[in-house]
CSV table of C-alpha atoms in Angstrom, one decimal:
chain,number,residue,atom,x,y,z
T,1,MET,CA,-37.7,-33.4,-37.9
T,2,MET,CA,-41.4,-32.9,-37.4
T,3,ASN,CA,-43.3,-30.3,-39.4
T,4,SER,CA,-46.0,-29.7,-36.8
T,5,THR,CA,-47.1,-30.6,-33.3
T,6,ILE,CA,-50.7,-31.1,-32.3
T,7,VAL,CA,-51.7,-31.1,-28.6
T,8,LEU,CA,-54.5,-33.4,-27.5
T,9,TYR,CA,-56.1,-34.2,-24.1
T,10,GLU,CA,-57.4,-37.5,-22.9
T,11,HIS,CA,-61.1,-38.2,-23.5
T,12,GLN,CA,-61.6,-35.1,-25.7
T,13,THR,CA,-62.9,-35.2,-29.3
T,14,TYR,CA,-60.9,-33.6,-32.1
T,15,PRO,CA,-61.4,-33.4,-35.9
T,16,LEU,CA,-58.8,-34.6,-38.3
T,17,THR,CA,-58.5,-35.0,-42.1
T,18,TRP,CA,-58.7,-38.5,-43.6
T,19,ASP,CA,-55.0,-38.5,-44.4
T,20,GLU,CA,-54.0,-37.4,-40.9
T,21,ALA,CA,-56.3,-39.9,-39.3
T,22,TYR,CA,-55.1,-42.8,-41.5
T,23,ALA,CA,-51.4,-42.1,-40.6
T,24,LEU,CA,-52.2,-41.7,-36.9
T,25,GLU,CA,-54.3,-44.9,-36.8
T,26,GLU,CA,-51.4,-46.8,-38.4
T,27,SER,CA,-49.0,-45.5,-35.8
T,28,CYS,CA,-51.4,-46.4,-33.0
T,29,ARG,CA,-51.6,-50.0,-34.3
T,30,ALA,CA,-47.9,-50.3,-34.6
T,31,ILE,CA,-47.3,-48.9,-31.0
T,32,TRP,CA,-50.0,-51.2,-29.7
T,33,ASN,CA,-48.5,-54.3,-31.3
T,34,GLN,CA,-45.2,-53.4,-29.5
T,35,ARG,CA,-46.9,-52.2,-26.3
T,36,LYS,CA,-44.7,-54.1,-23.9
T,37,THR,CA,-42.1,-51.5,-24.6
T,38,SER,CA,-44.1,-48.8,-26.3
T,39,VAL,CA,-46.4,-48.3,-23.3
T,40,LEU,CA,-44.8,-47.5,-20.0
T,41,TYR,CA,-46.6,-48.6,-16.8
T,42,LEU,CA,-44.2,-47.1,-14.3
T,43,GLY,CA,-43.4,-49.1,-11.2
T,44,ALA,CA,-45.9,-51.3,-9.4
T,45,ALA,CA,-48.9,-50.3,-11.6
T,46,ALA,CA,-48.1,-52.8,-14.3
T,47,GLU,CA,-51.2,-54.8,-15.1
T,48,TYR,CA,-54.4,-53.4,-16.8
T,49,SER,CA,-57.1,-55.3,-18.5
T,50,ASP,CA,-56.8,-53.5,-21.9
T,51,VAL,CA,-53.2,-54.6,-22.4
T,52,ASP,CA,-54.5,-58.0,-23.5
T,53,SER,CA,-56.9,-56.6,-26.1
T,54,PRO,CA,-55.8,-57.0,-29.7
T,55,ALA,CA,-57.5,-53.8,-30.7
T,56,GLN,CA,-55.5,-50.7,-29.9
T,57,SER,CA,-56.9,-48.6,-27.0
T,58,LEU,CA,-54.7,-45.5,-27.4
T,59,ILE,CA,-57.1,-43.4,-29.6
T,60,GLN,CA,-60.6,-44.0,-30.8
T,61,PHE,CA,-61.3,-43.2,-34.4
T,62,SER,CA,-64.7,-42.4,-35.9
T,63,TYR,CA,-65.2,-42.2,-39.7
T,64,SER,CA,-68.4,-40.7,-41.0
T,65,HIS,CA,-69.9,-41.1,-44.5
T,66,ASP,CA,-69.7,-37.4,-45.2
T,67,GLY,CA,-65.9,-37.4,-45.0
T,68,ARG,CA,-65.5,-36.2,-41.4
T,69,VAL,CA,-63.1,-37.9,-39.0
T,70,THR,CA,-63.0,-37.5,-35.3
T,71,ILE,CA,-60.6,-38.9,-32.8
T,72,LYS,CA,-60.8,-39.3,-29.0
T,73,PRO,CA,-57.7,-40.2,-27.0
T,74,GLY,CA,-58.2,-42.9,-24.3
T,75,GLY,CA,-56.5,-43.2,-21.0
T,76,TYR,CA,-52.9,-42.7,-22.2
T,77,ILE,CA,-50.6,-39.7,-22.4
T,78,GLY,CA,-47.4,-39.2,-24.2
T,79,ILE,CA,-46.0,-38.8,-27.7
T,80,ILE,CA,-47.2,-40.4,-30.9
T,81,SER,CA,-45.6,-39.6,-34.2
T,82,ALA,CA,-47.4,-40.1,-37.5
T,83,GLY,CA,-45.8,-39.0,-40.7
T,84,MET,CA,-44.5,-35.5,-40.2
T,85,VAL,CA,-46.9,-34.7,-37.3
T,86,GLN,CA,-46.2,-35.2,-33.6
T,87,TYR,CA,-49.2,-35.6,-31.4
T,88,ILE,CA,-48.7,-34.8,-27.7
T,89,ILE,CA,-51.5,-36.2,-25.5
T,90,LEU,CA,-51.8,-34.5,-22.1
T,91,PRO,CA,-53.7,-35.5,-18.9
T,92,LYS,CA,-57.4,-34.6,-18.8
T,93,ILE,CA,-57.0,-33.0,-15.4
T,94,PHE,CA,-54.8,-30.2,-17.0
T,95,GLN,CA,-57.0,-29.4,-19.9
T,96,ASP,CA,-57.8,-25.9,-18.6
T,97,VAL,CA,-54.2,-25.1,-17.8
T,98,ASP,CA,-51.6,-23.3,-19.9
T,99,THR,CA,-49.1,-25.7,-21.5
T,100,ASP,CA,-46.1,-24.0,-19.8
T,101,GLN,CA,-47.7,-24.9,-16.5
T,102,ILE,CA,-48.6,-28.4,-17.6
T,103,ALA,CA,-44.9,-29.1,-18.1
T,104,CYS,CA,-44.3,-28.1,-14.5
T,105,TYR,CA,-47.2,-30.2,-13.2
T,106,LEU,CA,-46.0,-33.2,-15.2
T,107,ASP,CA,-42.5,-32.7,-13.8
T,108,ARG,CA,-43.9,-32.9,-10.3
T,109,MET,CA,-46.0,-36.0,-11.1
T,110,PHE,CA,-42.9,-37.9,-12.5
T,111,GLY,CA,-40.8,-36.6,-9.7
T,112,TYR,CA,-43.0,-38.6,-7.2
T,113,ALA,CA,-44.0,-41.5,-9.5
T,114,ALA,CA,-40.6,-42.3,-11.1
T,115,GLN,CA,-38.2,-40.4,-8.9
T,116,ILE,CA,-37.0,-38.3,-11.8
T,117,LYS,CA,-37.0,-34.5,-12.1
T,118,ALA,CA,-37.0,-33.1,-15.6
T,119,ALA,CA,-36.7,-29.4,-14.7
T,120,VAL,CA,-33.5,-29.1,-16.7
T,121,SER,CA,-35.3,-30.1,-19.9
T,122,MET,CA,-38.0,-27.6,-19.3
T,123,ALA,CA,-35.4,-24.9,-18.8
T,124,VAL,CA,-34.4,-25.1,-22.5
T,125,ALA,CA,-38.0,-25.4,-23.8
T,126,SER,CA,-41.5,-24.2,-23.2
T,127,GLY,CA,-45.1,-25.2,-23.8
T,128,ALA,CA,-45.7,-28.4,-25.8
T,129,GLU,CA,-41.9,-28.7,-26.5
T,130,ALA,CA,-41.2,-28.9,-22.7
T,131,CYS,CA,-43.9,-31.6,-22.3
T,132,SER,CA,-42.4,-33.5,-25.2
T,133,ALA,CA,-38.9,-33.2,-23.5
T,134,ILE,CA,-40.3,-34.6,-20.2
T,135,PHE,CA,-41.8,-37.6,-21.9
T,136,ALA,CA,-38.6,-38.2,-23.8
T,137,GLU,CA,-36.5,-38.1,-20.6
T,138,ILE,CA,-38.9,-40.6,-18.9
T,139,LEU,CA,-38.5,-43.0,-21.9
T,140,ILE,CA,-34.7,-42.7,-21.6
T,141,ASN,CA,-34.9,-43.2,-17.8
T,142,THR,CA,-37.0,-46.3,-18.3
T,143,PHE,CA,-34.6,-47.8,-20.8
T,144,ALA,CA,-31.5,-47.0,-18.6
T,145,ASN,CA,-33.0,-48.6,-15.5
T,146,ARG,CA,-34.1,-51.7,-17.4
T,147,VAL,CA,-30.6,-52.1,-18.9
T,148,CYS,CA,-28.9,-51.7,-15.5
T,149,ALA,CA,-31.3,-54.1,-13.8
T,150,LEU,CA,-30.9,-56.8,-16.5
T,151,LEU,CA,-27.1,-56.5,-16.7
T,152,SER,CA,-26.8,-56.8,-12.9
T,153,HIS,CA,-29.0,-59.9,-13.0
T,154,ARG,CA,-27.5,-61.7,-16.0
T,155,GLN,CA,-24.9,-60.7,-18.6
T,156,TYR,CA,-25.9,-61.6,-22.2
T,157,ASN,CA,-23.4,-63.9,-23.8
T,158,ALA,CA,-23.6,-65.3,-27.3
T,159,TYR,CA,-21.5,-66.7,-30.1
T,160,GLN,CA,-19.8,-64.0,-32.0
T,161,GLU,CA,-18.0,-64.5,-35.3
T,162,VAL,CA,-14.3,-63.6,-34.9
T,163,ASP,CA,-11.6,-63.1,-37.6
T,164,GLU,CA,-8.0,-63.9,-36.4
T,165,ASN,CA,-4.7,-64.6,-38.0
T,166,ILE,CA,-3.5,-67.6,-35.9
T,167,SER,CA,-0.9,-70.4,-36.0
T,168,THR,CA,-3.4,-73.3,-36.1
T,169,VAL,CA,-6.6,-73.8,-38.1
T,170,ARG,CA,-9.7,-73.0,-36.1
T,171,GLY,CA,-13.2,-72.8,-37.6
T,172,ARG,CA,-12.9,-72.2,-41.3
T,173,ILE,CA,-10.0,-70.7,-43.3
T,174,ASP,CA,-10.7,-67.3,-44.9
T,175,PHE,CA,-8.7,-67.9,-48.1
T,176,SER,CA,-9.0,-64.4,-49.6
T,177,GLU,CA,-7.7,-62.9,-46.3
T,178,HIS,CA,-5.1,-65.6,-45.9
T,179,VAL,CA,-3.7,-64.9,-49.4
T,180,LYS,CA,-3.6,-61.1,-48.8
T,181,ARG,CA,-2.2,-61.1,-45.3
T,182,ASN,CA,0.0,-64.2,-45.3
T,183,LEU,CA,1.0,-65.8,-48.6
T,184,THR,CA,1.9,-62.6,-50.4
T,185,ALA,CA,3.9,-61.5,-47.3
T,186,GLY,CA,5.6,-64.9,-46.9
T,187,ARG,CA,4.1,-65.5,-43.5
T,188,HIS,CA,3.6,-69.3,-43.8
T,189,ASP,CA,3.3,-69.7,-40.0
T,190,ARG,CA,-0.1,-67.9,-39.9
T,191,ILE,CA,-3.5,-68.9,-41.1
T,192,ALA,CA,-6.4,-66.4,-41.4
T,193,CYS,CA,-9.4,-68.1,-39.8
T,194,THR,CA,-13.0,-67.2,-39.0
T,195,PHE,CA,-14.6,-68.9,-36.0
T,196,GLU,CA,-17.2,-68.3,-33.3
T,197,LEU,CA,-16.5,-67.5,-29.6
T,198,TYR,CA,-19.1,-67.6,-26.8
T,199,GLN,CA,-18.4,-64.3,-25.2
T,200,GLU,CA,-19.8,-61.1,-23.7
T,201,ASP,CA,-18.4,-59.0,-26.5
T,202,ASN,CA,-21.2,-59.7,-29.0
T,203,LEU,CA,-23.4,-57.7,-31.3
T,204,LEU,CA,-26.3,-57.2,-28.9
T,205,ASN,CA,-24.1,-55.9,-26.1
T,206,GLN,CA,-22.4,-53.7,-28.7
T,207,ILE,CA,-25.8,-52.3,-29.7
T,208,ILE,CA,-26.8,-51.7,-26.1
T,209,LYS,CA,-23.5,-49.9,-25.4
T,210,TYR,CA,-23.8,-47.8,-28.5
T,211,VAL,CA,-27.4,-46.8,-27.6
T,212,CYS,CA,-26.3,-45.9,-24.0
T,213,ARG,CA,-23.6,-43.6,-25.4
T,214,LEU,CA,-26.1,-42.1,-27.9
T,215,LEU,CA,-28.5,-41.3,-25.0
T,216,ILE,CA,-25.9,-39.8,-22.8
T,217,ALA,CA,-25.2,-37.3,-25.5
T,218,ARG,CA,-29.0,-36.7,-25.9
T,219,THR,CA,-30.3,-36.5,-22.3
T,220,ARG,CA,-30.2,-33.3,-20.3
T,221,LEU,CA,-30.8,-34.9,-16.9
T,222,TYR,CA,-28.0,-35.7,-14.5
T,223,GLU,CA,-29.9,-38.8,-13.1
T,224,ASN,CA,-30.2,-40.3,-16.6
T,225,ARG,CA,-26.5,-39.7,-17.3
T,226,ARG,CA,-25.7,-41.4,-14.0
T,227,ILE,CA,-27.7,-44.5,-14.7
T,228,LEU,CA,-26.4,-44.7,-18.3
T,229,SER,CA,-22.9,-44.4,-17.1
T,230,ALA,CA,-23.5,-47.2,-14.6
T,231,ALA,CA,-24.7,-49.4,-17.6
T,232,LEU,CA,-21.6,-48.5,-19.6
T,233,GLU,CA,-19.4,-49.5,-16.7
T,234,GLN,CA,-21.0,-53.0,-16.8
T,235,LEU,CA,-20.3,-53.1,-20.5
T,236,GLU,CA,-16.7,-52.0,-20.1
T,237,ASP,CA,-15.3,-55.2,-21.8
T,238,VAL,CA,-17.6,-54.8,-24.8
T,239,SER,CA,-16.1,-53.3,-28.0
T,240,ASP,CA,-17.2,-49.8,-29.1
T,241,ARG,CA,-18.8,-50.3,-32.5
T,242,HIS,CA,-20.9,-48.1,-34.7
T,243,VAL,CA,-24.3,-49.8,-35.2
T,244,ASP,CA,-27.7,-48.8,-36.8
T,245,TYR,CA,-31.2,-50.0,-36.9
T,246,ARG,CA,-30.3,-52.8,-39.4
T,247,SER,CA,-27.9,-54.2,-36.8
T,248,CYS,CA,-30.8,-54.9,-34.5
T,249,LEU,CA,-32.5,-56.9,-37.1
T,250,ARG,CA,-29.6,-59.4,-37.1
T,251,ILE,CA,-30.2,-60.3,-33.5
T,252,LYS,CA,-32.0,-63.6,-33.0
T,253,LEU,CA,-33.1,-64.3,-29.4
T,254,ASN,CA,-34.0,-67.8,-28.3
T,255,ALA,CA,-36.6,-68.9,-25.7
T,256,TYR,CA,-34.1,-68.5,-22.9
T,257,GLN,CA,-33.2,-64.9,-23.8
T,258,GLN,CA,-36.7,-63.4,-23.9
T,259,GLU,CA,-35.9,-60.9,-21.1
T,260,TYR,CA,-33.7,-59.1,-23.6
T,261,VAL,CA,-36.6,-58.6,-26.1
T,262,PRO,CA,-37.8,-55.3,-24.5
T,263,ILE,CA,-34.3,-54.0,-24.4
T,264,LEU,CA,-33.8,-54.8,-28.1
T,265,ASP,CA,-37.1,-53.2,-29.0
T,266,TYR,CA,-36.0,-50.0,-27.2
T,267,CYS,CA,-32.7,-50.1,-29.1
T,268,LYS,CA,-34.6,-50.4,-32.4
T,269,MET,CA,-36.7,-47.3,-31.4
T,270,PHE,CA,-33.7,-45.2,-30.4
T,271,LEU,CA,-31.8,-46.2,-33.6
T,272,SER,CA,-34.6,-45.4,-36.0
T,273,TYR,CA,-34.0,-42.7,-38.5
T,274,ARG,CA,-35.4,-39.9,-36.3
T,275,MET,CA,-32.6,-40.5,-33.8
T,276,ALA,CA,-29.8,-40.6,-36.4
T,277,ASP,CA,-28.5,-37.0,-35.9
T,278,VAL,CA,-27.0,-37.0,-32.4
T,279,ALA,CA,-25.3,-33.6,-32.9
T,280,SER,CA,-28.6,-31.8,-33.6
T,281,GLY,CA,-29.6,-32.0,-29.9
T,282,GLU,CA,-33.1,-33.0,-30.8
T,283,TYR,CA,-34.7,-35.8,-28.9
T,284,GLY,CA,-36.1,-37.4,-31.9
T,285,ILE,CA,-38.4,-39.7,-30.0
T,286,ASP,CA,-41.0,-41.4,-32.2
T,287,HIS,CA,-43.4,-42.4,-29.4
T,288,VAL,CA,-43.7,-42.8,-25.7
T,289,VAL,CA,-47.1,-43.7,-24.2
T,290,ILE,CA,-48.0,-43.9,-20.5
T,291,LYS,CA,-51.1,-45.4,-18.9
T,292,THR,CA,-52.3,-42.4,-17.0
T,293,ALA,CA,-54.1,-44.3,-14.2
T,294,ALA,CA,-50.8,-46.2,-13.6
T,295,LEU,CA,-48.9,-42.9,-13.5
T,296,TYR,CA,-51.4,-41.5,-11.0
T,297,GLU,CA,-51.2,-44.6,-8.8
T,298,ASP,CA,-47.4,-44.3,-8.7
T,299,PHE,CA,-47.7,-40.6,-8.1
T,300,VAL,CA,-49.9,-41.2,-5.0
T,301,ALA,CA,-47.6,-43.9,-3.7
T,302,GLY,CA,-44.5,-41.6,-4.1
T,303,TYR,CA,-46.4,-38.7,-2.5
T,304,LEU,CA,-47.4,-40.8,0.5
T,305,ARG,CA,-43.9,-42.1,1.0
T,306,GLU,CA,-42.6,-38.5,1.0
T,307,HIS,CA,-45.3,-37.0,3.2
T,308,ALA,CA,-46.5,-39.7,5.5
T,309,SER,CA,-44.9,-40.3,8.9
T,310,ASN,CA,-41.9,-42.5,8.8
T,311,ILE,CA,-43.6,-45.0,11.0
T,312,TRP,CA,-46.1,-45.7,8.2
T,313,ARG,CA,-44.9,-48.0,5.4
T,314,VAL,CA,-46.4,-47.7,1.9
T,315,GLU,CA,-47.0,-51.1,0.2
T,316,THR,CA,-48.2,-51.4,-3.4
T,317,LYS,CA,-50.3,-54.0,-5.3
T,318,LYS,CA,-51.1,-56.2,-2.4
T,319,THR,CA,-53.4,-59.1,-3.3
T,320,GLY,CA,-55.9,-61.1,-1.3
T,321,TYR,CA,-59.0,-63.3,-1.8
T,322,ILE,CA,-62.6,-62.4,-1.1
T,323,ALA,CA,-63.9,-65.9,-0.3
T,324,THR,CA,-62.9,-69.5,0.1
T,325,GLU,CA,-64.6,-72.7,-0.9
T,326,GLY,CA,-63.5,-76.0,0.6
T,327,GLY,CA,-60.4,-74.4,1.9
T,328,ASN,CA,-59.5,-73.0,-1.5
T,329,PRO,CA,-59.3,-69.2,-2.1
T,330,LEU,CA,-61.6,-67.6,-4.7
T,331,PHE,CA,-62.1,-64.2,-6.2
T,332,GLN,CA,-58.7,-62.5,-6.0
T,333,PHE,CA,-58.6,-58.8,-5.4
T,334,GLU,CA,-55.7,-56.3,-5.4
T,335,ASN,CA,-55.3,-53.1,-3.5
T,336,ASP,CA,-53.5,-50.1,-5.1
T,337,LEU,CA,-51.8,-49.0,-1.8
T,338,LEU,CA,-51.7,-49.9,1.8
T,339,LEU,CA,-50.4,-47.7,4.6
T,340,VAL,CA,-49.1,-50.2,7.3
T,341,HIS,CA,-48.1,-49.0,10.7
T,342,GLN,CA,-44.8,-50.4,11.8
T,343,GLU,CA,-45.5,-50.4,15.6
T,344,ILE,CA,-49.2,-51.2,16.0
T,345,ASP,CA,-51.5,-53.6,14.1
T,346,CYS,CA,-53.1,-51.1,11.9
T,347,THR,CA,-53.6,-50.9,8.1
T,348,ILE,CA,-55.2,-48.1,6.0
T,349,ILE,CA,-56.4,-49.0,2.6
T,350,VAL,CA,-55.7,-46.3,0.0
T,351,ASP,CA,-57.2,-46.3,-3.5
T,352,ALA,CA,-55.9,-43.9,-6.1
T,353,LYS,CA,-58.8,-42.8,-8.3
T,354,TYR,CA,-57.9,-40.9,-11.5
T,355,LYS,CA,-61.3,-39.3,-11.8
T,356,SER,CA,-62.7,-35.8,-11.1
T,357,VAL,CA,-64.4,-35.3,-7.7
T,358,GLU,CA,-66.6,-32.5,-6.4
T,359,LEU,CA,-66.2,-32.2,-2.7
T,360,GLU,CA,-68.7,-29.3,-2.5
T,361,ASP,CA,-71.5,-31.2,-4.3
T,362,ARG,CA,-73.2,-33.3,-1.7
T,363,SER,CA,-76.3,-33.8,-3.9
T,364,ASN,CA,-74.1,-35.7,-6.4
T,365,LYS,CA,-72.5,-37.7,-3.6
T,366,PHE,CA,-69.3,-35.6,-4.0
T,367,GLY,CA,-68.7,-37.3,-7.4
T,368,VAL,CA,-67.9,-40.7,-5.8
T,369,SER,CA,-69.5,-43.6,-7.6
T,370,GLN,CA,-71.5,-46.2,-5.7
T,371,GLY,CA,-69.5,-48.9,-7.3
T,372,ASP,CA,-66.3,-47.5,-5.9
T,373,LEU,CA,-67.8,-47.3,-2.4
T,374,TYR,CA,-69.0,-51.0,-2.6
T,375,GLN,CA,-65.5,-51.9,-3.7
T,376,MET,CA,-63.8,-50.2,-0.8
T,377,ILE,CA,-66.2,-51.7,1.7
T,378,SER,CA,-65.4,-55.2,0.4
T,379,TYR,CA,-61.7,-54.5,0.6
T,380,ALA,CA,-62.0,-53.3,4.2
T,381,VAL,CA,-64.0,-56.4,5.2
T,382,CYS,CA,-61.4,-58.7,3.6
T,383,ARG,CA,-58.4,-56.8,5.1
T,384,GLY,CA,-60.0,-56.3,8.5
T,385,ALA,CA,-59.3,-52.6,8.1
T,386,ARG,CA,-61.3,-49.8,9.7
T,387,THR,CA,-60.1,-46.9,7.5
T,388,VAL,CA,-60.3,-46.5,3.7
T,389,VAL,CA,-59.0,-43.5,1.8
T,390,LEU,CA,-60.1,-42.6,-1.7
T,391,VAL,CA,-57.5,-40.2,-3.2
T,392,TYR,CA,-58.5,-38.1,-6.2
T,393,PRO,CA,-56.5,-35.4,-8.2
T,394,GLY,CA,-57.5,-31.9,-7.1
T,395,ARG,CA,-56.4,-28.3,-6.9
T,396,HIS,CA,-54.4,-26.6,-4.2
T,397,GLU,CA,-57.3,-24.4,-2.9
T,398,TYR,CA,-59.2,-27.6,-2.0
T,399,ALA,CA,-56.2,-29.6,-0.7
T,400,ASP,CA,-57.3,-29.5,2.9
T,401,THR,CA,-60.9,-30.2,2.1
T,402,GLY,CA,-62.2,-33.7,2.5
T,403,ARG,CA,-65.2,-35.7,3.3
T,404,VAL,CA,-65.7,-38.6,5.7
T,405,LEU,CA,-68.3,-41.3,5.2
T,406,HIS,CA,-69.3,-43.5,8.2
T,407,ILE,CA,-70.3,-47.0,7.3
T,408,ASN,CA,-72.1,-48.3,10.4
T,409,ASP,CA,-73.0,-52.0,10.8
T,410,SER,CA,-74.9,-52.9,13.9
T,411,ARG,CA,-73.5,-56.4,13.6
T,412,SER,CA,-69.9,-55.3,13.7
T,413,ARG,CA,-67.9,-53.9,16.5
T,414,LEU,CA,-65.5,-52.2,14.0
T,415,PRO,CA,-67.3,-49.3,12.3
T,416,LEU,CA,-65.7,-48.3,9.0
T,417,THR,CA,-64.8,-44.8,7.8
T,418,VAL,CA,-64.2,-43.9,4.2
T,419,HIS,CA,-62.2,-40.7,3.7
T,420,ILE,CA,-62.6,-38.8,0.4
T,421,CYS,CA,-59.5,-36.7,-0.2
T,422,THR,CA,-57.5,-34.9,-2.9
T,423,ILE,CA,-53.9,-34.3,-3.7
T,424,PRO,CA,-53.2,-30.9,-5.3
T,425,MET,CA,-51.9,-31.4,-8.9
T,426,ASP,CA,-51.4,-27.7,-9.6
T,427,ILE,CA,-48.2,-27.1,-7.6
T,428,ASP,CA,-45.0,-26.5,-9.5
T,429,ASP,CA,-42.8,-25.3,-6.6
T,430,GLN,CA,-41.5,-28.1,-4.4
T,431,THR,CA,-40.8,-25.7,-1.6
T,432,ASN,CA,-44.6,-25.1,-1.3
T,433,ASP,CA,-45.5,-28.7,-1.7
T,434,HIS,CA,-46.5,-29.3,1.9
T,435,PRO,CA,-48.6,-32.3,2.9
T,436,PRO,CA,-52.3,-31.5,3.0
T,437,ALA,CA,-53.8,-31.2,6.5
T,438,TRP,CA,-56.1,-34.2,5.8
T,439,LEU,CA,-53.1,-36.5,5.7
T,440,ASP,CA,-51.7,-35.5,9.1
T,441,ARG,CA,-55.2,-35.5,10.6
T,442,LEU,CA,-56.0,-38.9,9.2
T,443,LEU,CA,-52.9,-40.6,10.5
T,444,SER,CA,-53.1,-39.0,13.9
T,445,GLU,CA,-56.8,-40.0,14.3
T,446,VAL,CA,-56.1,-43.6,13.3
T,447,GLU,CA,-53.2,-43.9,15.6
T,448,SER,CA,-55.2,-42.6,18.6
T,449,ILE,CA,-58.1,-45.0,17.9
T,450,MET,CA,-55.9,-48.0,17.6
T,451,GLU,CA,-54.1,-47.2,20.8
T,452,ARG,CA,-57.3,-47.1,22.9
């Protein structure tokens, strides 16, 4: 049980005591060392340059000679526990919003990004507690989906030590058990043996099954219970066994079983001492960290799938090459999103920018960086696209506001338009979550141009 909760926001500076900072930095290092399961990337947005860095990128620490310590969270949100303090890191775009509302906005983001609504969790909590509940439900959802996908792909089988009282010697004789069960009872036709069987009913599957049952008792979401129940159905032939964190340490995975490493790491996390008391109803999650840029990309993808016309297909993480040399491709690039028309030859490039934008400030180029514009032009040239959309987080009062930049090249017959648009982040009522006018206008304009 945590003694206190501290709310932080991305890219904001906060003072801490030396003891608090030391404990938090140790937790950040531990999470970063296990980042393949500690850090969630959500869907297609899975590769970022900082994941290869040995130095943790979650929070920046600054120690001064006069004893002061300041911290600055990076581009990650979620929960980090350090000692008896739980730090909740929230998105920078919500830093002027009440925490009760932030929980609603996060719920909406995850609803589009991960197809999971955590409103049930928020109904029993408020403020920072509600935000923590949402992060916990997302962690449970990620684990459950991974388990189901892996079990559907390949069941884990391993040699499991078995004790049986049989008629012929197999493996080795358990003399103490044989004397107790057979010789003293006059059962000379039986021999107590210990041997190994290659089977599905092994320790790792027993651990996974136990954790699934643990989480079904813990989650408050129907969707999570449904996925966990599906996983338990696939583990129906596995014995029910009480396990703990130490049980996970007995599992040794070989080079051909590496796909089970993340699942085992999740089990270790859920079976840590903070998760021990199932009856308490507490989530007890030590940490869950999410790359915010990845979350925003998946949010935009989910939003477009929901609100774009059904004749437009949303494709994510499509790669290509800028140049060739001697017939060999060079300089690979990757688009966040493509809107591909299913009836005519038309593609719209969409780039999700997790940055602030000022659509009323023309003197500052509306907050669009020149580098981003150069990047979009090169993408359009390589894809042969005529329309590029930069999508930024915004507020509902500016949802229908947008800017259109015209890139005219006298040498090209295909002029390029760059649309600068926002998706409102401050809507917590799905019934009022209508598609912004710019989206319908954009799709209609593109279709009419292509049909000429």
